[in-house]
mmCIF file of C-alpha atoms in Angstrom:
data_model
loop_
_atom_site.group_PDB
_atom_site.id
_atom_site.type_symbol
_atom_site.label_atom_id
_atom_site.label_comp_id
_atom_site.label_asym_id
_atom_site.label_seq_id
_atom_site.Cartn_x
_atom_site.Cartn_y
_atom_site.Cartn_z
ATOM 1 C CA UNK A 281 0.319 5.997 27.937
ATOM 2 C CA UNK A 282 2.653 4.955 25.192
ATOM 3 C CA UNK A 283 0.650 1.698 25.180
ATOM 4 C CA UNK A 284 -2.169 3.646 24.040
ATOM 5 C CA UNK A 285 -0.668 5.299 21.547
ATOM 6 C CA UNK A 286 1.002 2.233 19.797
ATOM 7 C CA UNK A 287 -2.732 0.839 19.824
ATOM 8 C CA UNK A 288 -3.769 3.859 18.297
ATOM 9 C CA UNK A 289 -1.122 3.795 15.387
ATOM 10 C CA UNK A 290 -1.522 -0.479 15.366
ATOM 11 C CA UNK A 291 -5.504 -0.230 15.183
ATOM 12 C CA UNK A 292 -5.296 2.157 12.347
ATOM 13 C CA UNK A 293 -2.991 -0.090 10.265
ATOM 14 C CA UNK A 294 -4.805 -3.508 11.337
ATOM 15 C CA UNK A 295 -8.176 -1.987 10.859
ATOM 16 C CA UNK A 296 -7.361 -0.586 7.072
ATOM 17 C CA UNK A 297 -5.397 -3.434 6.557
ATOM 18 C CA UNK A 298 -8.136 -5.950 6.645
ATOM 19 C CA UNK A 299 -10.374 -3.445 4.915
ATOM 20 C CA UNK A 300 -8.263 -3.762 1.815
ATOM 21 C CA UNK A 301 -7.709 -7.523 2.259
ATOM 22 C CA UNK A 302 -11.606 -7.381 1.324
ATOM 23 C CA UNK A 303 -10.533 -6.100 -2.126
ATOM 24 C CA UNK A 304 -8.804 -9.388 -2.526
ATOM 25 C CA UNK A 305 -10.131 -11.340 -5.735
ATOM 26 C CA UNK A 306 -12.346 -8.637 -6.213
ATOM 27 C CA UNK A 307 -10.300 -5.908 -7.332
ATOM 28 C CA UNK A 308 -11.512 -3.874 -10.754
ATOM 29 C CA UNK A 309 -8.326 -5.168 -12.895
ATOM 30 C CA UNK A 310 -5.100 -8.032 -11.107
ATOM 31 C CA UNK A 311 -2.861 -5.808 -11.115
ATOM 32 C CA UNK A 312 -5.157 -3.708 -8.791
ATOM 33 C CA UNK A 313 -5.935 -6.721 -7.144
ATOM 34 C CA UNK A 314 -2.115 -7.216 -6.087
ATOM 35 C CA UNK A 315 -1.202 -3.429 -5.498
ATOM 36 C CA UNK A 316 -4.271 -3.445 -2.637
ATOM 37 C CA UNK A 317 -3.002 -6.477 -1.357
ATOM 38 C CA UNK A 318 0.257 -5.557 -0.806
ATOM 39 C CA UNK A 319 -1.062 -2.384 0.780
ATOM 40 C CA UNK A 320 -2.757 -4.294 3.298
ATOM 41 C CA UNK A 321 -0.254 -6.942 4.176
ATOM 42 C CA UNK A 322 2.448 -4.061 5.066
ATOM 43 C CA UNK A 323 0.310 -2.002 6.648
ATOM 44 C CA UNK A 324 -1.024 -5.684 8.548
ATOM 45 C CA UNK A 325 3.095 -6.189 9.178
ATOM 46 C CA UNK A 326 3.066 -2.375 10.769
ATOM 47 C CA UNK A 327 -0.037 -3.549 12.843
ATOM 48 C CA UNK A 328 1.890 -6.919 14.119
ATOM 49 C CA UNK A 329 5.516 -5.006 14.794
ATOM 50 C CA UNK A 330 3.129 -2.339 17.082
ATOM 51 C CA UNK A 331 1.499 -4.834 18.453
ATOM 52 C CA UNK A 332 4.166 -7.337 19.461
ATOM 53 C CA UNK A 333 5.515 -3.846 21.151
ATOM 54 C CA UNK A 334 2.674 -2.814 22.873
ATOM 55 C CA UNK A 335 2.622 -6.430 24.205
ATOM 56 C CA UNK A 336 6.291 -6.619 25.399
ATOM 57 C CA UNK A 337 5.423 -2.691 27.118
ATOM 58 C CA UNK A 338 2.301 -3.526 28.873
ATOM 59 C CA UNK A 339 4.103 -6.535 30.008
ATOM 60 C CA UNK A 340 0.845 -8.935 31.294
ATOM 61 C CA UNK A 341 2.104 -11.940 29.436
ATOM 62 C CA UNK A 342 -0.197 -10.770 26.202
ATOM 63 C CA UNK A 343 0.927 -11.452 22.723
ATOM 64 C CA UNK A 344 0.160 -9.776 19.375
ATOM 65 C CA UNK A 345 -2.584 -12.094 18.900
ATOM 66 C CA UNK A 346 -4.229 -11.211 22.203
ATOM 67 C CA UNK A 347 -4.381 -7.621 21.427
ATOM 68 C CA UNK A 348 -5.486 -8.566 18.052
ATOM 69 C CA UNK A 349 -8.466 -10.714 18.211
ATOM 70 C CA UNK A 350 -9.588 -10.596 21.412
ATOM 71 C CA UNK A 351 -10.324 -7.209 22.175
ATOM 72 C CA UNK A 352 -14.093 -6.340 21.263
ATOM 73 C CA UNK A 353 -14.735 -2.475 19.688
ATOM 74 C CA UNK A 354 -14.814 -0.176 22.397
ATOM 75 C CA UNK A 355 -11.070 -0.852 23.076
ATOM 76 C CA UNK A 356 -10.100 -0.244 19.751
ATOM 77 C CA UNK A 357 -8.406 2.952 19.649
ATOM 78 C CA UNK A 358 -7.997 3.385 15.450
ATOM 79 C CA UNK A 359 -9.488 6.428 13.669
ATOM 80 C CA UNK A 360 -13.281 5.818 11.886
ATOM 81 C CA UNK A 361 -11.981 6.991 9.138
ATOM 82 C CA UNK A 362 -10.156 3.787 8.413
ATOM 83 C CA UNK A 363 -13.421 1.465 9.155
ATOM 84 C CA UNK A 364 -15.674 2.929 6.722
ATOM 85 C CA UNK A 365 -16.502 0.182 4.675
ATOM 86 C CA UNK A 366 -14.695 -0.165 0.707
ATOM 87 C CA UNK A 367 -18.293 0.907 -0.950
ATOM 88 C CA UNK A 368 -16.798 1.329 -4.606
ATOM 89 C CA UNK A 369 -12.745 1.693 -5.494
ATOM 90 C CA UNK A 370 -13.806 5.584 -5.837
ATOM 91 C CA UNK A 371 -13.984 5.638 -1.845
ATOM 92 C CA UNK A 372 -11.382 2.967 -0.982
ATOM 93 C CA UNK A 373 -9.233 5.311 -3.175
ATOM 94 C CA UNK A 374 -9.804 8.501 -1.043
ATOM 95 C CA UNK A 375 -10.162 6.513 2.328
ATOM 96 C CA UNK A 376 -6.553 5.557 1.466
ATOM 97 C CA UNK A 377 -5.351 9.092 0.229
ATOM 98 C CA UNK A 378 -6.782 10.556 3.256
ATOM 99 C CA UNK A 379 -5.176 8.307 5.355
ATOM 100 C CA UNK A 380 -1.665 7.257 3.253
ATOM 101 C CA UNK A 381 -1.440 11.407 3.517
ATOM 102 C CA UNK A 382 -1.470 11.858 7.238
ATOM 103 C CA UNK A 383 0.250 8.712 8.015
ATOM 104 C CA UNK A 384 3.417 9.838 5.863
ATOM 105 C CA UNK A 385 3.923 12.588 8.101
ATOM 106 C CA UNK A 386 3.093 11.219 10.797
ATOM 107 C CA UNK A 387 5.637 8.710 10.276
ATOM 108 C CA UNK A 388 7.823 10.958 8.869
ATOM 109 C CA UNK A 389 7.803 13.072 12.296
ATOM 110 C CA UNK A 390 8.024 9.684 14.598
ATOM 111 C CA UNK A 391 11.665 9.335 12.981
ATOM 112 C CA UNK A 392 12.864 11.834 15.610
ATOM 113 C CA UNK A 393 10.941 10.348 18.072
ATOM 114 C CA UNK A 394 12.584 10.241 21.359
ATOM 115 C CA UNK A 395 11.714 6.675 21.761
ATOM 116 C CA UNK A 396 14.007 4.699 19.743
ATOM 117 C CA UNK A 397 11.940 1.332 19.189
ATOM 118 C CA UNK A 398 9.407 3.935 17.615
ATOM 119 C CA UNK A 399 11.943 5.869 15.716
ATOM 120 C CA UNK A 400 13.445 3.177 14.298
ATOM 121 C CA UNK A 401 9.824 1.721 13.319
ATOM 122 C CA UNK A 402 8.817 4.603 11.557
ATOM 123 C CA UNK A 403 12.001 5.073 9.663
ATOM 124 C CA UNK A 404 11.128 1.218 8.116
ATOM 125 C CA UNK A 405 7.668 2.145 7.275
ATOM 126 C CA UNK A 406 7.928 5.329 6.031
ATOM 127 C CA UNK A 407 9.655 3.476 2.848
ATOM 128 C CA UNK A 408 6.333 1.338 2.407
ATOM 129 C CA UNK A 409 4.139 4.569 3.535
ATOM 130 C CA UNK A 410 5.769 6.805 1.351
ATOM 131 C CA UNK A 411 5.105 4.348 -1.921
ATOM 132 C CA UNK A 412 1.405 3.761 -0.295
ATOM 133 C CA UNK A 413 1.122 7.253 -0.674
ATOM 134 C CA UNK A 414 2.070 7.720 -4.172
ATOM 135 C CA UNK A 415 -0.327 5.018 -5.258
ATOM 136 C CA UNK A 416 -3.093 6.637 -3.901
ATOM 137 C CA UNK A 417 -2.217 10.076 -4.702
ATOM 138 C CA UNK A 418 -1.939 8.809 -8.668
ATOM 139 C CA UNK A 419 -5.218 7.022 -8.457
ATOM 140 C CA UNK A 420 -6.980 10.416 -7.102
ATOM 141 C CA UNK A 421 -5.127 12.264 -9.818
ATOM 142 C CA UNK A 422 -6.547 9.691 -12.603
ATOM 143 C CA UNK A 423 -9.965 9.516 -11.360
ATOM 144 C CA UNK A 424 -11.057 12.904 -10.615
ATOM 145 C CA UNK A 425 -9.448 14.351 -14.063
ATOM 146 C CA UNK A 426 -10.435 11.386 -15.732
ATOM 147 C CA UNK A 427 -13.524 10.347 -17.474
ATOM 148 C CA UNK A 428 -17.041 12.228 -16.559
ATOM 149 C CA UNK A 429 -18.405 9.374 -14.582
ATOM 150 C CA UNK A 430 -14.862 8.579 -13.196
ATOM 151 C CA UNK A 431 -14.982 12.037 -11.609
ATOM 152 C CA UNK A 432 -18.426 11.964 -10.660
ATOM 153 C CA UNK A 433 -17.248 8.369 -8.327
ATOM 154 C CA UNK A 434 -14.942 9.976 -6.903
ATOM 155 C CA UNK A 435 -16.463 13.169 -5.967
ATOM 156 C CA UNK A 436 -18.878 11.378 -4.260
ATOM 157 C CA UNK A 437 -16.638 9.641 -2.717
ATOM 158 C CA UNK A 438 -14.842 12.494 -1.561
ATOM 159 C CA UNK A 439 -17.959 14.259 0.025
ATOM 160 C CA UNK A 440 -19.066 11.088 2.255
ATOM 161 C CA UNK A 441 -15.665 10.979 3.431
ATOM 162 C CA UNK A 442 -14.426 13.914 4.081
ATOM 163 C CA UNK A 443 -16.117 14.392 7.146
ATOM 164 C CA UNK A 444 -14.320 11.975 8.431
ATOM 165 C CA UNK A 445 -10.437 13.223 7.425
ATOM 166 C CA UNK A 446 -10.128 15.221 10.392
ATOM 167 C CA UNK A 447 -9.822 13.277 13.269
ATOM 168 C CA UNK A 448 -6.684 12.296 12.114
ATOM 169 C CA UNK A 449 -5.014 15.349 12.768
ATOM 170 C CA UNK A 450 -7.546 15.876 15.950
ATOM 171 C CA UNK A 451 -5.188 15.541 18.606
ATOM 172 C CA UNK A 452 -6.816 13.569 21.952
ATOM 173 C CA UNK A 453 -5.248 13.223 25.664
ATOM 174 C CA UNK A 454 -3.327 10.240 24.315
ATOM 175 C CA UNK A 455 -1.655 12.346 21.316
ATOM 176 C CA UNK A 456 -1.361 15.390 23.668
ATOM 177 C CA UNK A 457 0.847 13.664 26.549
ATOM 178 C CA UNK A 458 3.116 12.061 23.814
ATOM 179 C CA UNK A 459 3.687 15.449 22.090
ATOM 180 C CA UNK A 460 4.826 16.641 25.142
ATOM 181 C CA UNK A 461 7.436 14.163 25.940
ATOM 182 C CA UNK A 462 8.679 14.282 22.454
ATOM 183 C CA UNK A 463 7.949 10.566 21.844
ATOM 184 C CA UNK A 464 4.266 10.888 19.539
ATOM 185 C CA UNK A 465 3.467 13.104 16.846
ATOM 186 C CA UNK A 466 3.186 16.877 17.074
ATOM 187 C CA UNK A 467 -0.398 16.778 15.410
ATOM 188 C CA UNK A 468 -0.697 20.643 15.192
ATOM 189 C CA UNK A 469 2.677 20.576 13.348
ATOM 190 C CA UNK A 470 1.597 18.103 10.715
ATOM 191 C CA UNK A 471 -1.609 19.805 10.384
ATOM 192 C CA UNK A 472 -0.925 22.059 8.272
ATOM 193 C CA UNK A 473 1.476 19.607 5.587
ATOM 194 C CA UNK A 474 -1.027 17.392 6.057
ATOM 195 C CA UNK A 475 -4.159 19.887 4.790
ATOM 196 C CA UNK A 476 -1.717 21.208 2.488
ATOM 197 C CA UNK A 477 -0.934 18.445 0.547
ATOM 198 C CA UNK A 478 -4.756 17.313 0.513
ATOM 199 C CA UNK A 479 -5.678 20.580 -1.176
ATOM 200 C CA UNK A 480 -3.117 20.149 -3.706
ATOM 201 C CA UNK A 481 -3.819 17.140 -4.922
ATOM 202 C CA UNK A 482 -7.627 17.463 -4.970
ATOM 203 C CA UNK A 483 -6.976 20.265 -7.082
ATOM 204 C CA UNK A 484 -4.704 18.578 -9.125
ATOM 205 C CA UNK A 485 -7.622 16.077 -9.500
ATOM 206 C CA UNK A 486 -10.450 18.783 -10.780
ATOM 207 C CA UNK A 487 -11.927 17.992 -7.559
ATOM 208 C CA UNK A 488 -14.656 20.060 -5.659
ATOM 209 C CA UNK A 489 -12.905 20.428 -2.225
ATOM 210 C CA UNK A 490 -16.022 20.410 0.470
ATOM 211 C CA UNK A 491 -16.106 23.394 2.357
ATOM 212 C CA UNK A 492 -17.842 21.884 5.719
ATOM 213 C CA UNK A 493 -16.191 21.678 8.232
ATOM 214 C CA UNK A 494 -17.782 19.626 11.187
ATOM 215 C CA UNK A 495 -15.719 16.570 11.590
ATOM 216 C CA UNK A 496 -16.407 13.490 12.943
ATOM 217 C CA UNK A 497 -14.062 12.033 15.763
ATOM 218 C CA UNK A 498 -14.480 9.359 18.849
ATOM 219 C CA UNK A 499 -12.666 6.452 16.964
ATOM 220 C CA UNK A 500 -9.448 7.500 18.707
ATOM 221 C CA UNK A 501 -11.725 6.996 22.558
ATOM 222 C CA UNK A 502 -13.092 3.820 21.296
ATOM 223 C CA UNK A 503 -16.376 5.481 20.361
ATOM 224 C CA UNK A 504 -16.890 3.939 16.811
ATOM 225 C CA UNK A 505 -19.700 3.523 14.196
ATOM 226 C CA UNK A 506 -21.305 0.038 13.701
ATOM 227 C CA UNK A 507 -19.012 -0.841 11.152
ATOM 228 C CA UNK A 508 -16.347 -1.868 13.648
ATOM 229 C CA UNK A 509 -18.408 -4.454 14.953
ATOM 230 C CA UNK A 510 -18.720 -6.294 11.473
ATOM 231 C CA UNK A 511 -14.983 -6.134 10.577
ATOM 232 C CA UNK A 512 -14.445 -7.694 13.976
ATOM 233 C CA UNK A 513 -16.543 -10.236 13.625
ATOM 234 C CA UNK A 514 -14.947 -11.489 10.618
ATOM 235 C CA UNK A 515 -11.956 -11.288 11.805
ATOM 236 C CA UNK A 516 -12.263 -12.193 15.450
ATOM 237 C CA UNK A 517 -14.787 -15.064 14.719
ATOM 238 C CA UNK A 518 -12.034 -18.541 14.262
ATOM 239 C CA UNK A 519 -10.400 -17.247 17.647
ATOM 240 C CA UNK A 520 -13.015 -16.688 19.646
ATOM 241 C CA UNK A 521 -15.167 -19.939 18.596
ATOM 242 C CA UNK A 522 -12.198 -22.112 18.674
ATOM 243 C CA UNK A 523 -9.425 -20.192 21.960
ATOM 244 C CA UNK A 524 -6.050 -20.701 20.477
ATOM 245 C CA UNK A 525 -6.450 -22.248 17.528
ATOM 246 C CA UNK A 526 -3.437 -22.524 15.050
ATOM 247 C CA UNK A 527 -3.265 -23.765 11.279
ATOM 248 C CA UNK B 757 -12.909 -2.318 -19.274
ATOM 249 C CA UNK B 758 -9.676 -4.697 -20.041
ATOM 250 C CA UNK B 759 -10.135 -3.912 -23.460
ATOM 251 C CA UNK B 760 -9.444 -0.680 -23.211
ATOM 252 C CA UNK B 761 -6.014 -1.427 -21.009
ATOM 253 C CA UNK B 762 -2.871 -1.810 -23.404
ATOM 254 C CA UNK B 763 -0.492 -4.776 -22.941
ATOM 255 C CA UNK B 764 2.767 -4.096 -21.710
ATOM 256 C CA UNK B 765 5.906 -6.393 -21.511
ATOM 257 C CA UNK B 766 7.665 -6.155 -18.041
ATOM 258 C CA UNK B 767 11.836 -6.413 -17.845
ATOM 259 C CA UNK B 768 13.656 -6.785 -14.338
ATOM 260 C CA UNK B 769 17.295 -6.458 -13.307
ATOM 261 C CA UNK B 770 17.568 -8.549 -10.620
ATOM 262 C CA UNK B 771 20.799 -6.782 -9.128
ATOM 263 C CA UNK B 772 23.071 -4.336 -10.530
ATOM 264 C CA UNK B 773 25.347 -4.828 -13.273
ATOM 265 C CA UNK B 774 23.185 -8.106 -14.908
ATOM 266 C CA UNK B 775 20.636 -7.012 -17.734
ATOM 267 C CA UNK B 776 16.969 -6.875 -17.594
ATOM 268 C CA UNK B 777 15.259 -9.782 -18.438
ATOM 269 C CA UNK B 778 12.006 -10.672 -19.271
ATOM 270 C CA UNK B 779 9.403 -11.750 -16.741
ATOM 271 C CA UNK B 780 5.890 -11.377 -18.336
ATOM 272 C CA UNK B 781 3.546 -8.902 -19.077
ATOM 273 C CA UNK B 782 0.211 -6.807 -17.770
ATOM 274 C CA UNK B 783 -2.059 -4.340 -18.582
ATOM 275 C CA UNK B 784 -2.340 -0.921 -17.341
ATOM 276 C CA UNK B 785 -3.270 2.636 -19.035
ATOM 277 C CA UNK B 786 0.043 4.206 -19.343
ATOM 278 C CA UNK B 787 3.725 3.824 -18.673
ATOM 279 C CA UNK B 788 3.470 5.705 -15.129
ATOM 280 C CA UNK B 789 0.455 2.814 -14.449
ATOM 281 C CA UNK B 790 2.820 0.356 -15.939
ATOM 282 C CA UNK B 791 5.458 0.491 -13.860
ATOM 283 C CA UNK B 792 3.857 0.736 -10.584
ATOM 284 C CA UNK B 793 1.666 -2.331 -11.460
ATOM 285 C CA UNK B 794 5.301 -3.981 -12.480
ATOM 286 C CA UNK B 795 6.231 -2.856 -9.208
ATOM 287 C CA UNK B 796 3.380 -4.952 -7.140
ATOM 288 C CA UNK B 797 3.094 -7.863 -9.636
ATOM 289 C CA UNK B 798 6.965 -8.646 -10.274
ATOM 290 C CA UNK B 799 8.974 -7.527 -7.203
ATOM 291 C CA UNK B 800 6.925 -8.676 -4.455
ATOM 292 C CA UNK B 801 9.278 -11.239 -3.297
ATOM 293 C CA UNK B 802 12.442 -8.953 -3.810
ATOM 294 C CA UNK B 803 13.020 -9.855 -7.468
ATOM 295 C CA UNK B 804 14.418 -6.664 -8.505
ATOM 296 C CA UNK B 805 16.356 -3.355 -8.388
ATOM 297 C CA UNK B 806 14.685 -1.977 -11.125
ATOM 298 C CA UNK B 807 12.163 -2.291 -14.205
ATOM 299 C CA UNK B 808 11.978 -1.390 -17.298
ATOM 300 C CA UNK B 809 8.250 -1.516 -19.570
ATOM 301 C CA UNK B 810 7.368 -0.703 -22.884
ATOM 302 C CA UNK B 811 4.204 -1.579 -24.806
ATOM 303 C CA UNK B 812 3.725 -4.791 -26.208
ATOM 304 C CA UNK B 813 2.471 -3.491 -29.659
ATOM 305 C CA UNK B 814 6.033 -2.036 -30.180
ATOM 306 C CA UNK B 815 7.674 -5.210 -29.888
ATOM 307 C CA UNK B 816 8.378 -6.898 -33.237
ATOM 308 C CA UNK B 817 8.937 -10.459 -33.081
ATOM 309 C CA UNK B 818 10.317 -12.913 -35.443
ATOM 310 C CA UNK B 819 7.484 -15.465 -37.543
ATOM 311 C CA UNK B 820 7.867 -18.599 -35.753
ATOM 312 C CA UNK B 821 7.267 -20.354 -39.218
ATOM 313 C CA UNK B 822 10.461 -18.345 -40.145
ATOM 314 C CA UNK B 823 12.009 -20.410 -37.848
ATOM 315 C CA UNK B 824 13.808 -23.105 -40.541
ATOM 316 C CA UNK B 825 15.410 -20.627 -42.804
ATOM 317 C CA UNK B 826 16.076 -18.315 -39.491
ATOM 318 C CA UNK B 827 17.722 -20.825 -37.164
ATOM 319 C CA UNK B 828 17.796 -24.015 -38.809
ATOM 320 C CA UNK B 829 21.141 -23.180 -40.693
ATOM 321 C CA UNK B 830 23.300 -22.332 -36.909
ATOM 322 C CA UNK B 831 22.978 -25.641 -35.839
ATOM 323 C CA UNK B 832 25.673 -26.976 -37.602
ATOM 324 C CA UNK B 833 27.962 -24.819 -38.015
ATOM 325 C CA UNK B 834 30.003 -25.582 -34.374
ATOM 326 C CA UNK B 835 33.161 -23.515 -35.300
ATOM 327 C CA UNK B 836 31.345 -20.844 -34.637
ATOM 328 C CA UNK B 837 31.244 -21.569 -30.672
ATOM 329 C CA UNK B 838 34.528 -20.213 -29.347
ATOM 330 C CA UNK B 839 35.520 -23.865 -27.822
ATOM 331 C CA UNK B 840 38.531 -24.698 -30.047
ATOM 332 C CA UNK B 841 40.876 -22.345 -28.191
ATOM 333 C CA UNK B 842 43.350 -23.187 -25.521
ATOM 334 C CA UNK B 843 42.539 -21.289 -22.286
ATOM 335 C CA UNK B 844 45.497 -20.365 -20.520
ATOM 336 C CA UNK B 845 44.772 -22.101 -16.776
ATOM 337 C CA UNK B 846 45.380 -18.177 -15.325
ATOM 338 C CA UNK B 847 42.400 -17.209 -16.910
ATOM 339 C CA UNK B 848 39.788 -16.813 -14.667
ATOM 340 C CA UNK B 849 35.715 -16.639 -15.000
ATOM 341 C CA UNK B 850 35.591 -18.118 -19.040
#
């Protein structure tokens, strides 16, 4: 079970992670350029530390790599949230608040996990989270009270996404069990900080807040929209056309 | 876009107790901007314990054609180097 969840927390960072490496050269300004990247290489690190753990638990002789690139979608366990393609910086902005939110306490929790490889894991990222999560939050903050198209972006934005926010704190069998035993997250008892902290900022940021509240969910089972399938082809394609390949 | 982004000059102490020094410069909108963009273009690789930024348009430099009547007349004028004392071998780190 605790293989499943370190997928679950790996897929999410690997996932996002190459999402933002798309921003790379394309970025609206350098320095944007470089604060994206940077994003996406520690939250690619997180992905490789989960993964080289998940490996070393399931113990079949599988490497980081393995669990990495030659997996196809319906085993990925991350959130859909996180594969919703970049569209415009307005959504990559709130894709990351949504998600830079609920993974700071979620990390910040998993520092008193009972299992000490994970509580010692989160206690390292949280530093690179917690920064993640002020970048975003002060991009939200600019945006929505900034100029009138500026807000418009991200308001827009904000309503195609939001729908998919709440899966994070969705709790499935996986998340469940490893409540229970004390080693996952609690996702009821981040709920709340994390919904909290959502509605303050959006406010902050002269935001509408959407008032639906039908969430998506599945990512977490493996049941994901066709954008998963793209993102692994890119990045799946060298390995699986040329088996072990190294450069 | 860019136009509209001020130029700002970006100082780093590399550890505590040495000064900041200057690494280069970048645009952003405003000094909270500034230094996070300082952040993720100048300490990537560790460079740094912390930064200081300030606008470029407040730094005043000297006129490089200046530079005769500024500098020219130092060169010369050795005794003003402290090198014609004795140092007293027990002196450590001169």
């Amino acid at each position: 079970m605790i293989f499943k969840y370190l997928l679950q927390l790996g897929d999410n960072a690997l996932i996002l992670g190459h999402r933002l490496g798309e921003w790379c050269g394309h970025a609206p300004e350098l320095e944007i350029d470089m604060a994206l990247t940077n994003i996406a290489l520690d939250l690619t690190g997180q992905a490789r530390n989960l993964f080289q753990r998940a490996a070393e638990i399931e113990g079949k002789g599988r490497t980081e790599d393995d669990i990495a690139y030659l997996r196809d979608a319906w085993d990925f366990r991350n959130v859909l949230l996180v594969e919703q393609p970049n569209e415009d910086f307005a959504f990559t902005i709130v894709r990351q608040f949504f998600f830079d939110t609920f993974n700071y306490y979620a990390h910040q929790e998993l520092t008193k996990s009972k299992d000490e490889w994970l509580a010692g894991f989160a206690a390292k990222s949280l530093k690179e989270i917690t920064y993640h999560l002020r970048f975003s939050s002060e991009w939200m903050l600019r945006l929505g009270d900034g100029t009138e198209l500026s807000h418009q972006k991200l308001q827009t934005a904000l309503d195609e996404l939001w729908m998919y926010h709440g899966e994070l704190v969705q709790p499935n069998e996986v998340d469940l069990e490893l409540a229970k035993s004390g080693v996952g997250v609690d996702l009821e008892k981040i709920k709340p900080l994390f919904n909290e902290k959502i509605e303050e900022v959006l406010s902050k940021a002269t935001l509408n807040i959407p008032t639906d509240t039908w969430m998506q969910s599945g990512g977490k089972d493996g049941k994901h929209s066709e954008h998963l399938g793209y993102i692994l082809a890119d990045m799946q394609f060298l390995q699986r056309a040329y088996p072990g390949v190294e450069w | 876009m860019k136009k509209d982004w001020p130029l700002w000059e970006v100082f780093i102490r590399s550890k505590s107790g040495l000064s900041h020094k200057h690494v280069g410069s970048l645009h952003a909108t405003d000094e909270v901007m500034a230094i996070e963009n300082a952040r993720d273009v100048y300490t990537r690789r560790n460079e740094g314990v912390s930064i200081w930024v300030v606008e470029s348009k407040y730094i005043t430099a000297s006129d490089p054609d200046d530079s005769d009547p500024f500098f020219e007349p130092a060169k010369d004028k050795v005794y003003r180097h402290p090198t014609f004392y004795d140092v007293p071998d027990e002196i450590k780190h001169m």
